[in-house]
């Protein structure tokens, strides 16, 4: 009797255990195609790319490919060009983002009030956004070129320069060339986002404030600004990541020159990889940039949570 | 406190006329309710008084002063919006004190005003909350508080209770009236709810299609409507309208509905040459005869309301509602005898809808 009972209990036990395993793994089984696909597309290339940072990979050297540990990183630490590029990245990002934001906000505020022909102006204003960055880089490079472009001659006419020079070949001012191009190109982004945010503010709140005696500036300060603040914070932070990472205008307009004066980290990676063909070193810099941006993104998410809670 | 005089005000949006010549004289301290169906121009008129909209023609005076060209902030009025339009980033206290801060009122005065307004409206414990942390009714009170701290010459309300549930609406109706009695400020109150209009108004202005239909006390509009619009709009359940034939005769003017004689008037209808007339009668004035005498009508629907019963009747192809506080033992399909008193009948021109009075 007792033996039989023990046996049946053991069987029940075993069955219970296997069904529990099944229950736990069931959702994973359903999710597995997506998990496998995502890791194949996202994680594997990332892992391979990061692994290059620890290997000596020179495209023109068939003997290369060996594991070099952290030596690329110590090289970066002592690479004056890298530090220069990092400084430039900071200047490039901060100046471009702020200028894009200021002009974008002004544009959004102007487009938010009705006037005849508003639809047409709105469409025109958003045009730069539709121009490929590469094309706008070429366009601005020509505009700054005294042989084909008008800008240097205008500068002379305005008394800002004594002779028509190409700003892109002046090491102390060259970074302003790509900055102007990316600001021109990026204003619509801010204008669209901020205009959408402005249009979501209920009109009757402005009317209530008007009746309460608030003038235009007071209404801007106590209604518009608090309403826009979360949008502004998030777009500024997101835009900063994007701009710090975008090297296309710089590569097209100056190739990082003259004398590395317009080299940002992203364009420096490009130069290392495709001009010096040193993929290992380029990957190591990319990893450093990745870490910097990850830290920044963590900060961004933190700020976002704060804003959501406050807003 | 100030009188508001509205003289021949017109307003068009583009080519679309919305207000077509509105005249109202609102006495100082009066509580005037603007009623009318959706889209009749009530909000537009209120916004013209507030200065949020520019009028196409006419004149508005507040306290004797023409305000046509004054911006809203210089008109010294307060407005309560349907959506409340609270400042979402300010606390309850911040919302209420905003206008005083803009006027650079001393801090102690502001604190006093906010505290007393908060106490009046039962917002004492909510002063530090943000609007989104409040219920609909509490937001409504904050909107009221924001209006009263300023001690304006006049209050403008645009359907302030329409977002509240029925019970809360009843309570706020009472509180707004109480506040009005305490403050005695001139108030213009817009609603499309005729019960709000009836219960709150000193005088009702009935508006339809941008034209004033009638101005008067609630009971004047109820008992003595100027036209079929006012008669049908005020009152619930609504007034019955029957198509009647006028039969002049030696013993007086007879009115018949569907072949049955409704009543016999000793005096003729004023200026009536027509043979057709629309007869209006309030459901509570239609009586059950108690036997098979009177007009014969079929019971179509029985609606018990608790307070009484609404009987929907069919009388020779026309529908008629009857309200009684009794609970008659009638079922759908039964035939009921119905009678009316000719003094309770209101006659309207079948073509224009204007009231036709009994001569004499
Ligand atoms: N800014 C505007 N531009 C064009 N037409 C408008 C504007 N504001 C209101 N109208 C029109 O004017 C008419 C009256 O609008 P109003 O808001 O005064 O109606 P209302 O009586 O308040 O209605 P409701 O009870 O629905 O609030 C409507 O036909 C509306 O379409
Ligand atoms: Mg309205």
XYZ file of C-alpha atoms and ligand atoms in Angstrom:
703
model
C 0.000 0.000 0.000
C 2.492 2.544 1.148
C 4.823 1.640 -1.697
C 2.121 2.191 -4.251
C 1.280 5.553 -2.744
C 4.923 6.627 -2.768
C 5.237 5.694 -6.418
C 2.183 7.571 -7.499
C 3.341 10.620 -5.546
C 6.734 10.504 -7.216
C 5.096 10.377 -10.624
C 2.863 13.258 -9.745
C 5.909 15.150 -8.524
C 7.795 14.557 -11.723
C 4.863 15.588 -13.833
C 4.379 18.716 -11.769
C 8.019 19.667 -12.196
C 8.093 19.220 -15.969
C 4.856 21.139 -16.400
C 6.319 23.928 -14.282
C 9.375 24.108 -16.546
C 7.073 24.260 -19.515
C 5.016 27.015 -17.927
C 8.101 29.109 -17.257
C 9.647 28.630 -20.674
C 6.413 28.975 -22.621
C 6.477 32.780 -23.046
C 10.143 32.591 -24.078
C 9.304 30.054 -26.722
C 6.687 32.366 -28.161
C 9.078 35.308 -28.061
C 12.052 33.386 -29.403
C 11.683 34.250 -33.124
C 11.678 37.959 -32.294
C 14.506 37.597 -29.787
C 16.661 35.658 -32.256
C 15.929 38.091 -35.086
C 16.656 41.134 -32.951
C 19.914 39.773 -31.627
C 21.014 38.727 -35.108
C 20.296 42.180 -36.512
C 21.210 44.420 -33.595
C 23.460 42.712 -31.116
C 25.718 40.583 -33.325
C 26.951 43.461 -35.516
C 27.391 45.612 -32.424
C 29.421 42.901 -30.707
C 31.591 42.384 -33.789
C 32.123 46.126 -34.130
C 33.124 46.425 -30.489
C 35.439 43.436 -30.805
C 37.365 45.294 -33.573
C 38.321 47.868 -30.960
C 40.442 45.246 -29.221
C 42.071 43.955 -32.386
C 44.648 45.306 -34.794
C 42.702 45.603 -38.029
C 44.430 47.446 -40.872
C 42.769 47.024 -44.207
C 46.038 47.156 -46.163
C 48.009 44.890 -43.817
C 47.164 41.205 -44.387
C 49.206 40.240 -41.286
C 46.973 42.324 -39.000
C 43.965 40.982 -37.087
C 45.646 40.048 -33.816
C 44.261 40.773 -30.379
C 45.854 43.920 -28.915
C 43.960 44.340 -25.666
C 43.506 47.900 -24.467
C 46.409 49.382 -26.406
C 44.087 51.289 -28.779
C 42.513 52.975 -25.797
C 45.819 54.067 -24.291
C 46.702 55.360 -27.749
C 43.469 57.401 -27.780
C 44.289 58.760 -24.322
C 47.512 60.207 -25.719
C 46.090 61.224 -29.097
C 46.041 65.039 -29.231
C 43.924 64.856 -32.399
C 41.278 62.911 -30.542
C 41.099 65.475 -27.733
C 40.966 68.245 -30.298
C 38.104 66.425 -32.031
C 36.291 66.021 -28.711
C 36.594 69.759 -28.036
C 35.313 70.502 -31.521
C 32.435 68.061 -31.016
C 31.400 69.951 -27.919
C 31.524 73.326 -29.669
C 29.846 71.982 -32.808
C 27.022 70.354 -30.849
C 26.303 73.110 -28.348
C 26.442 75.977 -30.842
C 24.445 74.147 -33.525
C 21.737 72.934 -31.151
C 21.289 76.332 -29.519
C 21.143 78.198 -32.828
C 18.743 75.665 -34.338
C 16.550 75.922 -31.274
C 16.494 79.729 -31.108
C 15.685 80.187 -34.787
C 13.271 77.242 -34.730
C 11.389 78.743 -31.784
C 11.170 82.182 -33.399
C 9.892 80.572 -36.586
C 7.356 78.442 -34.709
C 6.047 81.468 -32.809
C 5.676 83.418 -36.054
C 3.924 80.542 -37.806
C 1.585 79.985 -34.868
C -0.332 83.197 -35.504
C -2.646 83.381 -38.490
C -1.664 85.555 -41.443
C -2.552 85.467 -45.136
C -0.492 82.899 -47.021
C 0.485 81.039 -43.864
C 0.122 77.607 -45.463
C 2.531 78.519 -48.266
C 5.099 80.036 -45.906
C 4.825 76.991 -43.657
C 5.550 74.671 -46.569
C 8.509 76.803 -47.710
C 9.997 76.974 -44.249
C 10.044 73.208 -43.974
C 11.820 72.842 -47.309
C 15.434 72.574 -46.008
C 14.373 69.494 -44.064
C 13.597 67.788 -47.370
C 17.041 68.525 -48.835
C 19.492 65.646 -48.312
C 22.194 66.666 -45.834
C 24.858 65.744 -48.366
C 23.354 68.113 -50.938
C 22.998 70.940 -48.468
C 26.663 70.458 -47.525
C 27.742 70.801 -51.145
C 25.448 73.776 -51.581
C 26.872 75.641 -48.605
C 30.438 74.733 -49.546
C 29.829 76.480 -52.872
C 28.112 79.430 -51.240
C 31.214 79.959 -49.074
C 33.560 79.577 -52.025
C 34.646 83.045 -53.321
C 35.023 81.727 -56.866
C 31.415 80.528 -57.299
C 29.554 81.702 -54.201
C 28.308 85.134 -53.161
C 28.813 84.990 -49.376
C 32.507 86.046 -49.219
C 31.723 89.033 -51.459
C 28.790 90.010 -49.243
C 31.103 89.838 -46.232
C 33.467 92.268 -47.940
C 30.598 94.541 -48.906
C 29.409 94.570 -45.292
C 32.930 95.360 -44.112
C 33.236 92.063 -42.193
C 36.233 90.960 -44.261
C 38.876 92.868 -46.194
C 39.200 90.396 -49.062
C 36.802 87.681 -50.220
C 38.217 84.614 -48.437
C 36.754 81.143 -48.044
C 35.735 80.759 -44.409
C 36.185 76.995 -44.806
C 39.923 77.375 -45.374
C 40.492 79.579 -42.335
C 41.469 77.228 -39.445
C 40.185 79.572 -36.746
C 36.713 80.007 -38.271
C 36.241 76.969 -40.497
C 33.928 75.154 -38.052
C 31.377 77.928 -38.515
C 30.852 76.814 -42.130
C 29.369 73.405 -41.281
C 27.638 74.927 -38.240
C 25.790 77.422 -40.445
C 24.894 74.622 -42.855
C 23.541 72.309 -40.162
C 21.648 75.145 -38.469
C 20.006 76.039 -41.787
C 19.220 72.409 -42.335
C 17.967 71.678 -38.807
C 15.779 74.737 -38.068
C 12.676 73.121 -39.616
C 12.943 70.197 -37.227
C 12.685 72.495 -34.223
C 10.084 74.670 -35.910
C 7.847 71.663 -36.640
C 8.192 70.158 -33.174
C 7.675 73.439 -31.352
C 4.822 74.497 -33.621
C 3.061 71.213 -32.863
C 3.576 71.819 -29.148
C 2.354 75.423 -29.449
C -0.763 74.347 -31.289
C -1.611 71.861 -28.576
C -1.930 74.652 -25.982
C -5.649 75.326 -25.441
C -6.561 78.793 -26.716
C -8.939 79.509 -23.871
C -6.071 79.451 -21.375
C -4.579 82.408 -23.231
C -7.975 84.069 -23.227
C -8.367 83.511 -19.501
C -4.948 85.104 -18.979
C -5.876 87.992 -21.240
C -8.960 88.653 -19.126
C -6.845 88.283 -15.987
C -4.748 91.158 -17.314
C -1.653 89.441 -18.690
C 0.129 91.161 -21.573
C 1.771 89.253 -24.448
C 5.093 88.836 -22.621
C 3.437 87.688 -19.394
C 1.309 85.224 -21.332
C 4.439 83.897 -23.027
C 6.253 83.531 -19.715
C 3.465 82.023 -17.657
C 1.684 79.865 -20.254
C 3.775 79.227 -23.362
C 7.075 78.529 -21.612
C 5.744 76.037 -19.026
C 3.775 74.271 -21.753
C 6.778 74.033 -24.075
C 9.379 73.204 -21.422
C 9.127 69.405 -21.622
C 9.175 69.459 -25.427
C 12.093 71.864 -25.444
C 14.123 69.815 -22.981
C 13.559 66.538 -24.775
C 14.134 67.845 -28.300
C 17.281 69.721 -27.233
C 18.735 66.630 -25.593
C 17.780 64.277 -28.433
C 18.975 66.701 -31.055
C 22.315 67.025 -29.291
C 22.927 63.262 -29.585
C 22.020 63.360 -33.226
C 24.157 66.379 -34.114
C 27.198 65.249 -32.148
C 27.032 62.038 -34.165
C 26.478 63.492 -37.607
C 29.648 63.946 -39.571
C 28.237 64.066 -43.083
C 28.164 67.863 -43.464
C 31.699 68.173 -42.099
C 33.029 65.390 -44.300
C 31.375 66.938 -47.356
C 32.363 70.538 -46.645
C 35.817 70.395 -45.037
C 36.842 66.731 -44.595
C 37.814 67.757 -41.065
C 40.366 70.288 -42.289
C 42.063 72.632 -42.557
C 44.603 71.147 -40.145
C 41.946 69.134 -38.268
C 40.301 72.392 -37.187
C 36.827 71.078 -38.031
C 37.398 67.479 -37.012
C 34.709 66.185 -34.657
C 34.890 62.727 -33.107
C 32.445 61.254 -35.609
C 34.359 62.625 -38.604
C 37.629 61.568 -36.959
C 36.322 57.988 -36.833
C 35.409 58.282 -40.496
C 38.885 59.603 -41.330
C 40.621 56.850 -39.371
C 38.508 54.124 -40.933
C 38.269 55.177 -44.540
C 41.351 57.307 -45.099
C 43.952 55.681 -42.855
C 42.066 52.376 -43.225
C 42.782 51.571 -39.571
C 39.510 49.890 -38.626
C 40.757 48.757 -35.248
C 41.633 52.234 -34.044
C 38.475 53.713 -35.585
C 36.383 51.133 -33.735
C 38.111 51.968 -30.470
C 37.235 55.668 -30.887
C 33.713 54.641 -31.785
C 33.485 52.676 -28.546
C 34.632 55.738 -26.598
C 32.014 57.868 -28.358
C 29.414 55.193 -27.643
C 30.235 55.232 -23.934
C 30.068 59.046 -23.802
C 26.702 59.031 -25.565
C 25.388 56.226 -23.344
C 26.204 58.255 -20.250
C 24.527 61.255 -21.846
C 21.470 59.173 -22.781
C 21.153 57.883 -19.234
C 21.102 61.515 -18.143
C 18.490 62.242 -20.796
C 16.210 59.440 -19.624
C 16.587 60.650 -16.062
C 15.602 64.206 -17.045
C 12.700 62.866 -19.057
C 11.351 60.894 -16.112
C 11.702 63.974 -13.940
C 9.775 66.046 -16.465
C 7.031 63.476 -16.844
C 6.588 63.382 -13.099
C 6.605 67.170 -12.848
C 4.523 67.810 -15.965
C -21.097 96.020 -10.198
C -22.216 97.700 -13.337
C -24.968 97.717 -15.869
C -24.248 96.211 -19.271
C -25.939 97.741 -22.276
C -25.810 95.936 -25.563
C -27.084 97.966 -28.480
C -27.711 96.614 -31.962
C -24.729 94.283 -31.911
C -23.860 92.442 -35.095
C -21.164 89.854 -35.539
C -20.147 87.930 -38.631
C -17.358 85.440 -39.077
C -16.224 86.131 -42.618
C -19.447 86.257 -44.583
C -21.423 84.202 -42.073
C -23.619 86.381 -39.851
C -23.840 84.947 -36.341
C -25.461 87.782 -34.370
C -27.981 89.840 -36.275
C -28.773 92.898 -34.194
C -28.892 92.091 -30.489
C -30.214 94.573 -27.912
C -30.154 93.783 -24.210
C -30.101 96.112 -21.224
C -28.765 94.316 -18.180
C -29.305 96.133 -14.908
C -26.581 96.396 -12.328
C -26.574 93.312 -10.099
C -28.906 91.391 -12.323
C -28.439 87.687 -13.131
C -29.243 87.260 -16.803
C -29.227 83.878 -18.492
C -28.708 83.528 -22.231
C -30.329 80.364 -23.558
C -30.659 78.926 -26.976
C -29.811 75.852 -28.970
C -26.263 74.953 -29.949
C -24.738 77.323 -32.480
C -27.200 80.161 -31.918
C -24.435 82.594 -30.948
C -24.559 82.555 -27.134
C -20.828 82.115 -26.649
C -20.135 84.629 -29.371
C -22.213 87.261 -27.575
C -20.475 86.517 -24.290
C -17.053 86.759 -25.931
C -18.029 90.095 -27.427
C -18.866 91.370 -23.948
C -15.530 90.035 -22.684
C -13.649 91.621 -25.569
C -12.246 88.325 -26.839
C -13.940 88.914 -30.166
C -14.437 92.116 -32.129
C -17.979 93.012 -33.059
C -18.876 93.851 -36.641
C -21.287 96.619 -35.646
C -23.041 97.958 -32.579
C -22.073 99.131 -29.153
C -21.458 97.561 -25.763
C -21.297 99.630 -22.573
C -20.198 98.352 -19.213
C -21.050 100.700 -16.360
C -21.982 103.382 -18.841
C -18.615 103.312 -20.584
C -18.349 102.235 -24.213
C -15.953 99.305 -24.274
C -15.916 98.558 -28.007
C -12.220 99.348 -28.281
C -11.078 98.267 -24.833
C -8.981 95.099 -24.539
C -10.374 92.392 -22.207
C -8.110 93.303 -19.315
C -9.409 96.872 -19.182
C -13.065 95.880 -19.117
C -12.925 94.715 -15.515
C -14.938 91.569 -16.093
C -14.256 87.960 -15.117
C -15.124 84.934 -17.168
C -15.683 81.293 -16.250
C -15.085 79.021 -19.233
C -16.824 75.766 -20.061
C -13.436 74.034 -20.063
C -12.478 76.010 -16.926
C -9.232 77.088 -18.683
C -7.217 76.803 -15.495
C -3.472 77.392 -15.709
C -2.215 73.806 -15.495
C 1.233 74.702 -14.205
C -0.004 76.777 -11.293
C -1.473 75.571 -8.037
C -5.033 76.334 -7.003
C -3.771 79.346 -5.054
C -1.613 80.367 -8.014
C -4.570 80.207 -10.357
C -6.690 82.352 -8.112
C -4.003 84.913 -7.370
C -2.629 85.328 -10.898
C -4.701 88.377 -11.818
C -3.937 90.105 -8.512
C -0.214 89.431 -8.907
C -0.316 90.992 -12.358
C -1.866 94.086 -10.785
C 0.962 94.165 -8.237
C -1.442 93.826 -5.359
C 0.331 93.662 -1.977
C 1.054 90.125 -0.882
C -1.115 90.229 2.259
C -4.113 91.461 0.280
C -3.671 88.613 -2.214
C -3.370 86.050 0.561
C -6.550 87.375 2.192
C -8.502 87.374 -1.065
C -7.390 83.847 -1.956
C -8.131 82.492 1.502
C -11.581 83.999 1.653
C -12.475 82.892 -1.871
C -11.135 79.421 -1.050
C -13.231 79.302 2.107
C -16.377 80.416 0.263
C -15.922 77.666 -2.313
C -14.693 74.922 -0.002
C -11.185 74.849 -1.502
C -9.369 75.458 1.773
C -7.407 72.199 1.821
C -6.678 72.122 -1.899
C -4.750 75.386 -2.232
C -1.417 73.708 -3.058
C -2.802 71.178 -5.579
C -2.368 71.446 -9.325
C -5.543 71.487 -11.464
C -4.929 67.991 -12.802
C -5.063 66.661 -9.244
C -8.640 67.927 -8.837
C -12.002 66.479 -9.734
C -14.227 68.182 -12.281
C -16.322 69.826 -9.603
C -13.272 71.107 -7.749
C -11.815 72.544 -10.966
C -15.105 74.271 -11.534
C -14.830 75.855 -8.103
C -11.279 77.007 -8.765
C -12.466 78.650 -11.964
C -15.138 80.420 -9.934
C -12.606 81.365 -7.286
C -10.325 82.852 -9.918
C -13.236 84.997 -11.039
C -14.352 86.210 -7.625
C -10.976 87.173 -6.130
C -10.790 90.010 -8.603
C -14.061 91.584 -7.528
C -14.943 92.438 -11.120
C -17.769 94.641 -12.339
C -19.430 91.685 -14.018
C -19.191 87.915 -14.240
C -19.517 86.084 -17.518
C -20.219 82.355 -17.423
C -20.049 80.172 -20.522
C -21.828 76.895 -19.780
C -19.808 76.440 -16.608
C -21.697 73.367 -15.442
C -21.973 71.380 -18.643
C -19.043 69.090 -17.791
C -20.479 68.055 -14.445
C -22.835 65.208 -13.652
C -26.477 65.913 -12.927
C -26.266 65.910 -9.141
C -23.185 68.115 -8.978
C -24.777 70.468 -11.471
C -27.760 70.866 -9.205
C -25.498 71.644 -6.269
C -23.338 74.126 -8.196
C -26.456 75.826 -9.535
C -27.432 76.518 -5.981
C -23.921 77.652 -5.004
C -23.583 80.018 -7.941
C -26.919 81.596 -7.073
C -25.853 81.899 -3.442
C -22.566 83.529 -4.462
C -24.457 85.904 -6.673
C -26.679 86.913 -3.784
C -23.634 87.506 -1.573
C -21.574 89.405 -4.126
C -24.447 91.054 -5.949
C -22.378 91.328 -9.108
C -23.934 91.634 -12.541
C -23.809 88.212 -14.153
C -24.350 86.964 -17.661
C -24.749 83.223 -17.744
C -24.811 81.182 -20.939
C -26.422 77.775 -21.051
C -28.394 75.587 -23.383
C -30.000 73.879 -20.410
C -33.434 75.350 -19.911
C -33.630 74.083 -16.319
C -30.510 76.098 -15.420
C -32.079 79.058 -17.137
C -35.385 78.697 -15.311
C -33.919 78.155 -11.873
C -31.110 80.695 -11.879
C -32.194 83.642 -13.928
C -33.599 86.955 -12.842
C -34.294 87.364 -16.507
C -33.863 84.996 -19.409
C -32.769 86.059 -22.868
C -33.831 83.420 -25.384
C -31.665 83.480 -28.476
C -32.120 81.616 -31.713
C -30.279 82.026 -34.978
C -28.511 85.142 -33.721
C -31.774 86.940 -32.986
C -33.339 87.552 -29.583
C -36.663 85.735 -29.398
C -37.832 86.965 -26.044
C -36.558 88.612 -22.876
C -38.342 88.152 -19.582
C -38.497 86.494 -16.220
C -38.480 82.686 -16.260
C -42.215 82.456 -15.604
C -43.040 85.061 -18.229
C -41.250 82.954 -20.799
C -42.909 79.836 -19.502
C -46.437 81.140 -19.309
C -46.441 83.733 -22.009
C -44.016 82.717 -24.767
C -43.655 85.150 -27.632
C -43.333 82.487 -30.261
C -43.243 78.796 -30.895
C -39.443 78.631 -30.431
C -39.564 79.963 -26.872
C -42.636 77.883 -26.095
C -40.903 74.725 -27.240
C -37.501 75.496 -25.769
C -38.533 76.357 -22.239
C -40.069 73.607 -20.157
C -39.521 69.892 -19.778
C -41.323 67.788 -20.861
C -41.722 70.229 -23.722
C -44.940 71.960 -24.702
C -47.285 70.056 -27.018
C -47.997 71.534 -30.420
C -51.084 70.448 -32.309
C -52.243 71.503 -35.734
C -55.717 72.925 -35.331
C -58.417 74.242 -37.610
C -60.150 77.507 -36.836
C -63.921 77.288 -37.187
C -65.587 80.676 -36.804
C -69.199 80.313 -35.738
C -71.997 82.208 -34.123
C -71.284 80.956 -30.622
C -67.589 81.830 -30.735
C -64.499 80.535 -32.479
C -64.080 76.813 -32.411
C -60.702 75.084 -32.614
C -60.692 71.507 -33.786
C -57.942 68.936 -33.941
C -58.364 65.993 -36.225
C -62.099 66.433 -36.417
C -62.621 66.623 -32.642
C -63.405 69.960 -31.083
C -60.649 71.051 -28.754
C -62.272 74.173 -27.389
C -64.605 76.969 -28.153
C -63.349 80.525 -27.621
C -65.798 83.291 -26.801
C -63.476 85.852 -28.443
C -61.948 85.537 -31.880
C -58.188 85.138 -32.351
C -56.492 88.464 -32.883
C -56.032 89.293 -36.529
C -56.682 85.755 -37.597
C -57.920 85.304 -41.058
C -56.242 81.912 -41.306
C -58.074 78.702 -40.998
C -55.033 76.887 -39.583
C -53.348 77.553 -36.268
C -50.753 75.805 -34.114
C -52.088 75.118 -30.651
C -49.633 74.797 -27.787
C -50.391 73.315 -24.428
C -48.123 72.319 -21.557
C -48.225 68.593 -20.732
C -49.209 69.314 -17.124
C -52.218 71.293 -18.363
C -53.630 68.360 -20.299
C -56.007 66.507 -18.004
C -57.507 63.060 -17.986
C -61.274 63.280 -18.176
C -61.615 60.214 -15.997
C -64.275 58.775 -18.277
C -64.759 58.539 -22.028
C -65.869 62.141 -22.383
C -63.627 64.769 -23.987
C -61.103 64.110 -26.738
C -60.412 60.489 -27.482
C -56.702 59.591 -27.552
C -54.721 56.338 -27.711
C -52.001 55.666 -25.136
C -48.701 55.145 -26.983
C -46.224 55.088 -24.116
C -46.344 55.355 -20.340
C -43.304 56.934 -18.639
C -43.336 56.843 -14.855
C -40.993 59.520 -13.459
C -41.630 58.868 -9.791
C -42.898 62.370 -9.256
C -45.676 61.580 -11.685
C -46.386 59.976 -15.004
C -45.851 61.160 -18.550
C -48.411 59.685 -20.905
C -47.652 59.814 -24.607
C -50.934 59.948 -26.473
C -51.973 59.870 -30.087
C -54.796 62.122 -31.055
C -55.986 61.694 -34.628
C -52.454 61.146 -35.932
C -50.864 63.864 -33.748
C -48.826 63.258 -30.641
C -49.633 64.747 -27.294
C -47.879 64.400 -23.946
C -49.754 64.500 -20.699
C -48.124 64.939 -17.320
C -49.986 64.033 -14.189
C -48.887 63.557 -10.610
C -51.347 60.687 -10.387
C -50.492 57.146 -11.387
C -53.287 56.363 -13.826
C -54.065 52.718 -14.508
C -53.661 53.046 -18.252
C -51.784 50.672 -20.499
C -50.395 51.031 -23.989
C -53.235 50.765 -26.469
C -55.938 51.975 -24.089
C -58.172 54.828 -25.082
C -58.199 57.778 -22.754
C -60.538 60.755 -22.560
C -58.588 64.007 -22.394
C -59.712 67.554 -21.696
C -58.081 70.943 -21.740
C -58.997 74.340 -20.362
C -59.094 76.947 -23.110
C -57.206 79.384 -20.839
C -54.191 77.040 -20.968
C -53.982 77.033 -24.742
C -51.403 79.144 -26.566
C -51.957 79.846 -30.245
C -49.244 80.346 -32.806
C -49.329 81.351 -36.423
C -48.873 78.080 -38.297
C -46.681 79.772 -40.905
C -44.493 82.208 -38.926
C -44.593 80.612 -35.480
C -45.492 83.950 -33.874
C -47.903 84.001 -30.991
C -51.531 84.805 -31.778
C -53.397 86.224 -28.822
C -57.037 85.923 -28.118
C -58.686 89.259 -28.774
C -60.255 91.099 -25.903
N -14.023 81.720 -34.645
C -15.065 81.396 -35.423
N -14.940 81.377 -36.776
C -15.992 81.066 -37.553
N -17.205 80.757 -37.107
C -17.401 80.748 -35.783
C -16.350 81.071 -34.872
N -16.830 80.988 -33.620
C -18.119 80.625 -33.732
N -18.471 80.498 -35.037
C -19.809 80.134 -35.535
O -20.740 80.992 -34.936
C -21.916 80.294 -34.591
C -22.250 80.540 -33.136
O -21.244 79.979 -32.333
P -21.301 80.031 -30.762
O -20.045 79.431 -30.256
O -21.619 81.409 -30.319
O -22.514 79.052 -30.467
P -23.159 78.702 -29.060
O -24.513 79.291 -29.078
O -22.261 79.080 -27.955
O -23.285 77.132 -29.181
P -22.954 76.005 -28.078
O -24.178 75.878 -27.230
O -22.757 74.796 -28.929
O -21.749 76.429 -27.350
C -21.685 78.838 -34.924
O -22.371 78.543 -36.119
C -20.208 78.741 -35.130
O -19.933 77.816 -36.136
Mg -20.959 77.995 -26.637
